[in-house]
Amino acid sequence: MLNRARSRFRRLPRWGQALVVLLGLGGTVGLGTLAVFLYSQTQSNSGAVIRRWFTDPAGRRALITTLREPCPGAPFLLPTDGLIGLLWRDPAVPYHIFRRHTGLDIFGDGAPGTVPVVAAYAGYLTRLDGWLSSVIIRHDDPLRPGHTIWTYYTHMASRDGRTSYIADAFPPGTSEVWVEQGTLLGYQGDYSGGALSVGMHLHFSIVESEPGGSFKNESHLANTLDPSPYLGMPLNINSRPARPITCRS
Ligand SMILES: [Zn+2]
């Protein structure tokens, strides 16, 4: 087999031999580039930062982002204080190429049920009947006039699911209640709905609207928006600084 290929190769004219060699090299370089690209897509330092958060509680203070006002020129408030750990587009399962994180995981310093979560922007709040730990708010998109977007907040319940940490003002079944920016929505929790809990945090995401007026499925990256321009911070894995995340200067 190999010998036959070799003798065929020798019978080719010089230019033909050169072409075969070039194609072979090109293919190898192409595959190599693809492999490097896929590998780079799996790399992010978020996992290491989050591990540091849980293994070195004394060092937490240096990692916390606190924001009482929106960043200059940005419309949204950071909805809770803490380590902005997992970013938008981060590999959702550690080092998984194909599943991406749809929002931000913000890890607060304190016991479950004590770190406040507030509305990032004014809008109409809904909490569906079965929602133990989540609320969603409908907004006029401040960056794309005429569009509707939603902000989604979840994990606001105890790990065992017995206690919801959502504010009493928003019981299950709440529909389209107006809230101002900064309105208390509840408190960070460690409920994960049966999935492996990664510790207390708020999962916050910006979700696109269905043409019919409802919100799209939040668990698909394509249905969510990069929160960076809304918060005025580098909040996707392509631009993560190697230090606590603050307003863009
Ligand atoms: Zn999350």
PDB file of C-alpha atoms and ligand atoms in Angstrom:
ATOM      1  CA  MET A   1       0.000   0.000   0.000  1.00  0.00           C
ATOM      2  CA  LEU A   2       2.638   2.454   1.174  1.00  0.00           C
ATOM      3  CA  ASN A   3       5.053   1.237  -1.543  1.00  0.00           C
ATOM      4  CA  ARG A   4       2.439   1.729  -4.222  1.00  0.00           C
ATOM      5  CA  ALA A   5       1.800   5.282  -3.004  1.00  0.00           C
ATOM      6  CA  ARG A   6       5.526   5.921  -2.987  1.00  0.00           C
ATOM      7  CA  SER A   7       6.013   4.728  -6.572  1.00  0.00           C
ATOM      8  CA  ARG A   8       3.030   6.774  -7.709  1.00  0.00           C
ATOM      9  CA  PHE A   9       4.535   9.811  -6.022  1.00  0.00           C
ATOM     10  CA  ARG A  10       7.869   9.220  -7.838  1.00  0.00           C
ATOM     11  CA  ARG A  11       6.102   9.009 -11.192  1.00  0.00           C
ATOM     12  CA  LEU A  12       4.578  12.462 -10.667  1.00  0.00           C
ATOM     13  CA  PRO A  13       6.281  15.414 -12.369  1.00  0.00           C
ATOM     14  CA  ARG A  14       8.367  17.690 -10.142  1.00  0.00           C
ATOM     15  CA  TRP A  15       5.607  20.281  -9.798  1.00  0.00           C
ATOM     16  CA  GLY A  16       3.143  17.536  -8.865  1.00  0.00           C
ATOM     17  CA  GLN A  17       5.458  16.243  -6.139  1.00  0.00           C
ATOM     18  CA  ALA A  18       5.849  19.784  -4.808  1.00  0.00           C
ATOM     19  CA  LEU A  19       2.062  20.206  -4.773  1.00  0.00           C
ATOM     20  CA  VAL A  20       1.543  16.993  -2.787  1.00  0.00           C
ATOM     21  CA  VAL A  21       4.174  18.045  -0.236  1.00  0.00           C
ATOM     22  CA  LEU A  22       2.642  21.521   0.065  1.00  0.00           C
ATOM     23  CA  LEU A  23      -0.881  20.135   0.525  1.00  0.00           C
ATOM     24  CA  GLY A  24       0.374  17.762   3.202  1.00  0.00           C
ATOM     25  CA  LEU A  25       2.156  20.559   5.042  1.00  0.00           C
ATOM     26  CA  GLY A  26      -0.868  22.847   4.736  1.00  0.00           C
ATOM     27  CA  GLY A  27      -3.171  20.199   6.156  1.00  0.00           C
ATOM     28  CA  THR A  28      -0.848  19.571   9.092  1.00  0.00           C
ATOM     29  CA  VAL A  29      -0.501  23.284   9.836  1.00  0.00           C
ATOM     30  CA  GLY A  30      -4.283  23.741   9.487  1.00  0.00           C
ATOM     31  CA  LEU A  31      -5.081  20.904  11.875  1.00  0.00           C
ATOM     32  CA  GLY A  32      -2.454  22.176  14.296  1.00  0.00           C
ATOM     33  CA  THR A  33      -3.945  25.670  14.206  1.00  0.00           C
ATOM     34  CA  LEU A  34      -7.411  24.250  14.803  1.00  0.00           C
ATOM     35  CA  ALA A  35      -6.162  22.219  17.775  1.00  0.00           C
ATOM     36  CA  VAL A  36      -4.443  25.266  19.298  1.00  0.00           C
ATOM     37  CA  PHE A  37      -7.595  27.347  18.757  1.00  0.00           C
ATOM     38  CA  LEU A  38      -9.846  24.747  20.411  1.00  0.00           C
ATOM     39  CA  TYR A  39      -7.407  24.390  23.302  1.00  0.00           C
ATOM     40  CA  SER A  40      -7.215  28.160  23.823  1.00  0.00           C
ATOM     41  CA  GLN A  41     -11.020  28.268  23.887  1.00  0.00           C
ATOM     42  CA  THR A  42     -11.008  25.992  26.927  1.00  0.00           C
ATOM     43  CA  GLN A  43      -8.544  28.091  28.894  1.00  0.00           C
ATOM     44  CA  SER A  44      -9.663  30.690  31.387  1.00  0.00           C
ATOM     45  CA  ASN A  45      -8.323  31.591  34.782  1.00  0.00           C
ATOM     46  CA  SER A  46     -11.792  31.827  36.336  1.00  0.00           C
ATOM     47  CA  GLY A  47     -11.632  28.337  37.849  1.00  0.00           C
ATOM     48  CA  ALA A  48      -8.371  29.129  39.621  1.00  0.00           C
ATOM     49  CA  VAL A  49      -9.730  32.429  40.989  1.00  0.00           C
ATOM     50  CA  ILE A  50     -12.888  30.730  42.301  1.00  0.00           C
ATOM     51  CA  ARG A  51     -10.812  27.986  43.937  1.00  0.00           C
ATOM     52  CA  ARG A  52      -8.742  30.684  45.656  1.00  0.00           C
ATOM     53  CA  TRP A  53     -11.966  32.288  46.925  1.00  0.00           C
ATOM     54  CA  PHE A  54     -13.013  29.088  48.703  1.00  0.00           C
ATOM     55  CA  THR A  55      -9.596  27.897  49.907  1.00  0.00           C
ATOM     56  CA  ASP A  56      -8.377  31.266  51.225  1.00  0.00           C
ATOM     57  CA  PRO A  57     -11.288  33.099  52.915  1.00  0.00           C
ATOM     58  CA  ALA A  58      -8.816  35.532  54.548  1.00  0.00           C
ATOM     59  CA  GLY A  59      -7.810  36.802  51.098  1.00  0.00           C
ATOM     60  CA  ARG A  60     -11.354  37.377  49.880  1.00  0.00           C
ATOM     61  CA  ARG A  61     -11.452  41.090  50.514  1.00  0.00           C
ATOM     62  CA  ALA A  62      -8.919  41.740  47.744  1.00  0.00           C
ATOM     63  CA  LEU A  63     -11.118  39.936  45.199  1.00  0.00           C
ATOM     64  CA  ILE A  64     -14.446  41.618  45.903  1.00  0.00           C
ATOM     65  CA  THR A  65     -16.053  44.119  43.547  1.00  0.00           C
ATOM     66  CA  THR A  66     -18.467  46.535  45.225  1.00  0.00           C
ATOM     67  CA  LEU A  67     -20.449  49.014  43.195  1.00  0.00           C
ATOM     68  CA  ARG A  68     -22.951  51.489  44.629  1.00  0.00           C
ATOM     69  CA  GLU A  69     -23.414  53.420  41.375  1.00  0.00           C
ATOM     70  CA  PRO A  70     -23.220  52.200  37.773  1.00  0.00           C
ATOM     71  CA  CYS A  71     -19.781  52.543  36.150  1.00  0.00           C
ATOM     72  CA  PRO A  72     -19.354  55.847  34.272  1.00  0.00           C
ATOM     73  CA  GLY A  73     -21.293  55.705  31.027  1.00  0.00           C
ATOM     74  CA  ALA A  74     -22.867  52.303  31.758  1.00  0.00           C
ATOM     75  CA  PRO A  75     -26.569  51.754  32.494  1.00  0.00           C
ATOM     76  CA  PHE A  76     -26.542  48.753  34.875  1.00  0.00           C
ATOM     77  CA  LEU A  77     -25.636  48.301  38.534  1.00  0.00           C
ATOM     78  CA  LEU A  78     -23.699  45.220  39.563  1.00  0.00           C
ATOM     79  CA  PRO A  79     -26.613  43.423  41.277  1.00  0.00           C
ATOM     80  CA  THR A  80     -24.606  42.105  44.230  1.00  0.00           C
ATOM     81  CA  ASP A  81     -21.199  42.440  45.914  1.00  0.00           C
ATOM     82  CA  GLY A  82     -18.571  39.761  45.629  1.00  0.00           C
ATOM     83  CA  LEU A  83     -16.008  38.016  43.475  1.00  0.00           C
ATOM     84  CA  ILE A  84     -17.088  38.165  39.852  1.00  0.00           C
ATOM     85  CA  GLY A  85     -15.915  34.604  39.341  1.00  0.00           C
ATOM     86  CA  LEU A  86     -17.279  32.858  36.284  1.00  0.00           C
ATOM     87  CA  LEU A  87     -17.689  35.235  33.354  1.00  0.00           C
ATOM     88  CA  TRP A  88     -19.825  35.305  30.226  1.00  0.00           C
ATOM     89  CA  ARG A  89     -18.635  32.669  27.670  1.00  0.00           C
ATOM     90  CA  ASP A  90     -16.477  30.953  30.282  1.00  0.00           C
ATOM     91  CA  PRO A  91     -16.447  27.175  29.949  1.00  0.00           C
ATOM     92  CA  ALA A  92     -19.469  26.319  32.108  1.00  0.00           C
ATOM     93  CA  VAL A  93     -18.282  22.918  33.251  1.00  0.00           C
ATOM     94  CA  PRO A  94     -14.581  23.245  34.036  1.00  0.00           C
ATOM     95  CA  TYR A  95     -12.682  23.159  30.760  1.00  0.00           C
ATOM     96  CA  HIS A  96     -15.568  22.106  28.607  1.00  0.00           C
ATOM     97  CA  ILE A  97     -15.370  23.347  25.034  1.00  0.00           C
ATOM     98  CA  PHE A  98     -18.987  23.087  24.064  1.00  0.00           C
ATOM     99  CA  ARG A  99     -20.952  24.467  27.010  1.00  0.00           C
ATOM    100  CA  ARG A 100     -20.511  28.107  27.843  1.00  0.00           C
ATOM    101  CA  HIS A 101     -21.557  30.136  30.850  1.00  0.00           C
ATOM    102  CA  THR A 102     -24.468  32.394  29.951  1.00  0.00           C
ATOM    103  CA  GLY A 103     -23.930  35.082  32.572  1.00  0.00           C
ATOM    104  CA  LEU A 104     -21.891  36.047  35.615  1.00  0.00           C
ATOM    105  CA  ASP A 105     -21.422  34.075  38.820  1.00  0.00           C
ATOM    106  CA  ILE A 106     -20.869  36.551  41.648  1.00  0.00           C
ATOM    107  CA  PHE A 107     -19.683  34.988  44.905  1.00  0.00           C
ATOM    108  CA  GLY A 108     -20.600  36.994  48.005  1.00  0.00           C
ATOM    109  CA  ASP A 109     -18.709  36.956  51.291  1.00  0.00           C
ATOM    110  CA  GLY A 110     -21.117  35.892  54.034  1.00  0.00           C
ATOM    111  CA  ALA A 111     -23.642  33.227  54.994  1.00  0.00           C
ATOM    112  CA  PRO A 112     -26.401  32.155  52.568  1.00  0.00           C
ATOM    113  CA  GLY A 113     -29.371  34.477  52.908  1.00  0.00           C
ATOM    114  CA  THR A 114     -27.368  37.539  54.019  1.00  0.00           C
ATOM    115  CA  VAL A 115     -25.728  39.109  50.936  1.00  0.00           C
ATOM    116  CA  PRO A 116     -28.274  41.406  49.210  1.00  0.00           C
ATOM    117  CA  VAL A 117     -29.196  41.125  45.524  1.00  0.00           C
ATOM    118  CA  VAL A 118     -30.694  44.205  43.843  1.00  0.00           C
ATOM    119  CA  ALA A 119     -32.215  45.021  40.469  1.00  0.00           C
ATOM    120  CA  ALA A 120     -29.493  45.918  37.965  1.00  0.00           C
ATOM    121  CA  TYR A 121     -31.863  48.223  36.100  1.00  0.00           C
ATOM    122  CA  ALA A 122     -35.456  49.441  36.319  1.00  0.00           C
ATOM    123  CA  GLY A 123     -38.116  47.232  34.742  1.00  0.00           C
ATOM    124  CA  TYR A 124     -41.011  44.821  35.234  1.00  0.00           C
ATOM    125  CA  LEU A 125     -40.320  41.855  37.522  1.00  0.00           C
ATOM    126  CA  THR A 126     -41.805  38.386  37.062  1.00  0.00           C
ATOM    127  CA  ARG A 127     -41.433  35.296  39.263  1.00  0.00           C
ATOM    128  CA  LEU A 128     -43.098  32.242  37.753  1.00  0.00           C
ATOM    129  CA  ASP A 129     -45.157  29.933  39.963  1.00  0.00           C
ATOM    130  CA  GLY A 130     -42.557  27.191  40.287  1.00  0.00           C
ATOM    131  CA  TRP A 131     -39.588  29.511  40.817  1.00  0.00           C
ATOM    132  CA  LEU A 132     -37.989  28.922  44.208  1.00  0.00           C
ATOM    133  CA  SER A 133     -34.769  30.857  43.682  1.00  0.00           C
ATOM    134  CA  SER A 134     -35.171  32.987  40.539  1.00  0.00           C
ATOM    135  CA  VAL A 135     -36.694  36.221  39.296  1.00  0.00           C
ATOM    136  CA  ILE A 136     -36.522  37.881  35.885  1.00  0.00           C
ATOM    137  CA  ILE A 137     -36.984  41.541  34.951  1.00  0.00           C
ATOM    138  CA  ARG A 138     -38.079  42.907  31.575  1.00  0.00           C
ATOM    139  CA  HIS A 139     -36.356  46.074  30.373  1.00  0.00           C
ATOM    140  CA  ASP A 140     -36.259  48.440  27.462  1.00  0.00           C
ATOM    141  CA  ASP A 141     -32.718  47.794  26.238  1.00  0.00           C
ATOM    142  CA  PRO A 142     -30.766  50.951  27.105  1.00  0.00           C
ATOM    143  CA  LEU A 143     -28.097  50.154  24.490  1.00  0.00           C
ATOM    144  CA  ARG A 144     -30.384  49.140  21.610  1.00  0.00           C
ATOM    145  CA  PRO A 145     -33.425  51.407  21.614  1.00  0.00           C
ATOM    146  CA  GLY A 146     -36.591  49.597  20.576  1.00  0.00           C
ATOM    147  CA  HIS A 147     -35.348  46.198  21.819  1.00  0.00           C
ATOM    148  CA  THR A 148     -36.561  44.346  24.900  1.00  0.00           C
ATOM    149  CA  ILE A 149     -34.112  42.444  27.118  1.00  0.00           C
ATOM    150  CA  TRP A 150     -34.413  40.636  30.443  1.00  0.00           C
ATOM    151  CA  THR A 151     -32.127  40.349  33.457  1.00  0.00           C
ATOM    152  CA  TYR A 152     -32.220  36.999  35.235  1.00  0.00           C
ATOM    153  CA  TYR A 153     -31.179  36.365  38.853  1.00  0.00           C
ATOM    154  CA  THR A 154     -30.971  32.875  40.368  1.00  0.00           C
ATOM    155  CA  HIS A 155     -29.683  30.637  43.229  1.00  0.00           C
ATOM    156  CA  MET A 156     -31.531  32.769  45.813  1.00  0.00           C
ATOM    157  CA  ALA A 157     -32.517  29.850  48.092  1.00  0.00           C
ATOM    158  CA  SER A 158     -30.969  27.511  50.666  1.00  0.00           C
ATOM    159  CA  ARG A 159     -29.002  24.493  49.482  1.00  0.00           C
ATOM    160  CA  ASP A 160     -31.736  22.049  50.561  1.00  0.00           C
ATOM    161  CA  GLY A 161     -34.399  24.094  48.760  1.00  0.00           C
ATOM    162  CA  ARG A 162     -36.456  24.581  51.936  1.00  0.00           C
ATOM    163  CA  THR A 163     -35.951  28.347  52.235  1.00  0.00           C
ATOM    164  CA  SER A 164     -36.307  30.889  49.476  1.00  0.00           C
ATOM    165  CA  TYR A 165     -34.246  34.049  49.932  1.00  0.00           C
ATOM    166  CA  ILE A 166     -36.324  36.101  47.497  1.00  0.00           C
ATOM    167  CA  ALA A 167     -37.771  39.264  49.048  1.00  0.00           C
ATOM    168  CA  ASP A 168     -41.322  38.888  50.442  1.00  0.00           C
ATOM    169  CA  ALA A 169     -42.521  41.567  48.015  1.00  0.00           C
ATOM    170  CA  PHE A 170     -42.142  39.055  45.144  1.00  0.00           C
ATOM    171  CA  PRO A 171     -43.980  35.779  45.966  1.00  0.00           C
ATOM    172  CA  PRO A 172     -44.268  32.983  43.352  1.00  0.00           C
ATOM    173  CA  GLY A 173     -46.730  34.047  40.683  1.00  0.00           C
ATOM    174  CA  THR A 174     -45.592  37.689  40.693  1.00  0.00           C
ATOM    175  CA  SER A 175     -46.085  39.109  37.215  1.00  0.00           C
ATOM    176  CA  GLU A 176     -44.836  42.353  35.671  1.00  0.00           C
ATOM    177  CA  VAL A 177     -44.340  44.343  38.882  1.00  0.00           C
ATOM    178  CA  TRP A 178     -42.419  47.599  38.339  1.00  0.00           C
ATOM    179  CA  VAL A 179     -39.078  47.794  40.203  1.00  0.00           C
ATOM    180  CA  GLU A 180     -36.567  50.613  40.280  1.00  0.00           C
ATOM    181  CA  GLN A 181     -32.852  50.109  39.788  1.00  0.00           C
ATOM    182  CA  GLY A 182     -31.394  49.042  43.143  1.00  0.00           C
ATOM    183  CA  THR A 183     -34.638  47.514  44.508  1.00  0.00           C
ATOM    184  CA  LEU A 184     -33.878  44.642  46.885  1.00  0.00           C
ATOM    185  CA  LEU A 185     -34.774  41.353  45.157  1.00  0.00           C
ATOM    186  CA  GLY A 186     -33.461  38.916  47.761  1.00  0.00           C
ATOM    187  CA  TYR A 187     -30.210  37.402  48.987  1.00  0.00           C
ATOM    188  CA  GLN A 188     -27.523  35.130  47.568  1.00  0.00           C
ATOM    189  CA  GLY A 189     -27.977  31.424  48.263  1.00  0.00           C
ATOM    190  CA  ASP A 190     -26.392  28.080  47.491  1.00  0.00           C
ATOM    191  CA  TYR A 191     -29.372  26.343  45.918  1.00  0.00           C
ATOM    192  CA  SER A 192     -28.555  24.659  42.633  1.00  0.00           C
ATOM    193  CA  GLY A 193     -31.706  22.706  41.836  1.00  0.00           C
ATOM    194  CA  GLY A 194     -30.146  19.274  42.162  1.00  0.00           C
ATOM    195  CA  ALA A 195     -26.975  20.124  40.220  1.00  0.00           C
ATOM    196  CA  LEU A 196     -23.659  20.117  42.050  1.00  0.00           C
ATOM    197  CA  SER A 197     -23.563  23.283  44.167  1.00  0.00           C
ATOM    198  CA  VAL A 198     -20.419  25.338  43.645  1.00  0.00           C
ATOM    199  CA  GLY A 199     -21.025  27.392  46.779  1.00  0.00           C
ATOM    200  CA  MET A 200     -23.032  30.490  47.503  1.00  0.00           C
ATOM    201  CA  HIS A 201     -23.336  32.941  44.632  1.00  0.00           C
ATOM    202  CA  LEU A 202     -25.699  34.850  42.386  1.00  0.00           C
ATOM    203  CA  HIS A 203     -26.010  33.790  38.756  1.00  0.00           C
ATOM    204  CA  PHE A 204     -26.897  36.892  36.749  1.00  0.00           C
ATOM    205  CA  SER A 205     -27.515  37.009  33.012  1.00  0.00           C
ATOM    206  CA  ILE A 206     -28.948  39.237  30.293  1.00  0.00           C
ATOM    207  CA  VAL A 207     -31.458  37.371  28.145  1.00  0.00           C
ATOM    208  CA  GLU A 208     -32.874  38.145  24.705  1.00  0.00           C
ATOM    209  CA  SER A 209     -36.609  38.422  24.094  1.00  0.00           C
ATOM    210  CA  GLU A 210     -38.745  36.105  21.999  1.00  0.00           C
ATOM    211  CA  PRO A 211     -40.527  37.941  19.188  1.00  0.00           C
ATOM    212  CA  GLY A 212     -43.794  37.086  20.969  1.00  0.00           C
ATOM    213  CA  GLY A 213     -42.770  39.026  24.076  1.00  0.00           C
ATOM    214  CA  SER A 214     -41.503  36.354  26.478  1.00  0.00           C
ATOM    215  CA  PHE A 215     -37.873  35.622  27.309  1.00  0.00           C
ATOM    216  CA  LYS A 216     -35.675  33.122  25.487  1.00  0.00           C
ATOM    217  CA  ASN A 217     -34.199  30.018  27.119  1.00  0.00           C
ATOM    218  CA  GLU A 218     -31.480  31.395  29.380  1.00  0.00           C
ATOM    219  CA  SER A 219     -29.390  28.226  29.371  1.00  0.00           C
ATOM    220  CA  HIS A 220     -28.191  28.726  25.770  1.00  0.00           C
ATOM    221  CA  LEU A 221     -25.337  31.147  25.242  1.00  0.00           C
ATOM    222  CA  ALA A 222     -26.793  32.367  21.948  1.00  0.00           C
ATOM    223  CA  ASN A 223     -29.886  33.636  23.791  1.00  0.00           C
ATOM    224  CA  THR A 224     -27.833  35.800  26.150  1.00  0.00           C
ATOM    225  CA  LEU A 225     -25.812  39.004  25.810  1.00  0.00           C
ATOM    226  CA  ASP A 226     -22.285  39.916  26.836  1.00  0.00           C
ATOM    227  CA  PRO A 227     -22.854  41.924  30.044  1.00  0.00           C
ATOM    228  CA  SER A 228     -19.654  43.989  29.540  1.00  0.00           C
ATOM    229  CA  PRO A 229     -21.177  47.055  27.826  1.00  0.00           C
ATOM    230  CA  TYR A 230     -24.186  47.074  30.185  1.00  0.00           C
ATOM    231  CA  LEU A 231     -21.991  47.129  33.286  1.00  0.00           C
ATOM    232  CA  GLY A 232     -19.015  49.021  31.861  1.00  0.00           C
ATOM    233  CA  MET A 233     -16.590  46.264  32.879  1.00  0.00           C
ATOM    234  CA  PRO A 234     -14.618  43.558  31.060  1.00  0.00           C
ATOM    235  CA  LEU A 235     -16.921  40.613  31.807  1.00  0.00           C
ATOM    236  CA  ASN A 236     -16.241  38.046  29.109  1.00  0.00           C
ATOM    237  CA  ILE A 237     -13.396  35.559  28.945  1.00  0.00           C
ATOM    238  CA  ASN A 238     -11.734  37.376  26.061  1.00  0.00           C
ATOM    239  CA  SER A 239     -10.974  40.408  28.163  1.00  0.00           C
ATOM    240  CA  ARG A 240     -10.633  39.213  31.746  1.00  0.00           C
ATOM    241  CA  PRO A 241      -7.931  41.144  33.591  1.00  0.00           C
ATOM    242  CA  ALA A 242      -5.633  39.206  35.939  1.00  0.00           C
ATOM    243  CA  ARG A 243      -6.933  41.200  38.916  1.00  0.00           C
ATOM    244  CA  PRO A 244     -10.310  41.959  40.500  1.00  0.00           C
ATOM    245  CA  ILE A 245     -12.699  43.299  37.907  1.00  0.00           C
ATOM    246  CA  THR A 246     -13.642  46.978  38.200  1.00  0.00           C
ATOM    247  CA  CYS A 247     -15.060  49.704  35.939  1.00  0.00           C
ATOM    248  CA  ARG A 248     -13.263  50.184  32.632  1.00  0.00           C
ATOM    249  CA  SER A 249     -11.043  53.215  32.944  1.00  0.00           C
TER     250      SER A 249
HETATM  251 ZN    ZN B   1     -23.778  30.728  36.696  1.00  0.00          ZN
END
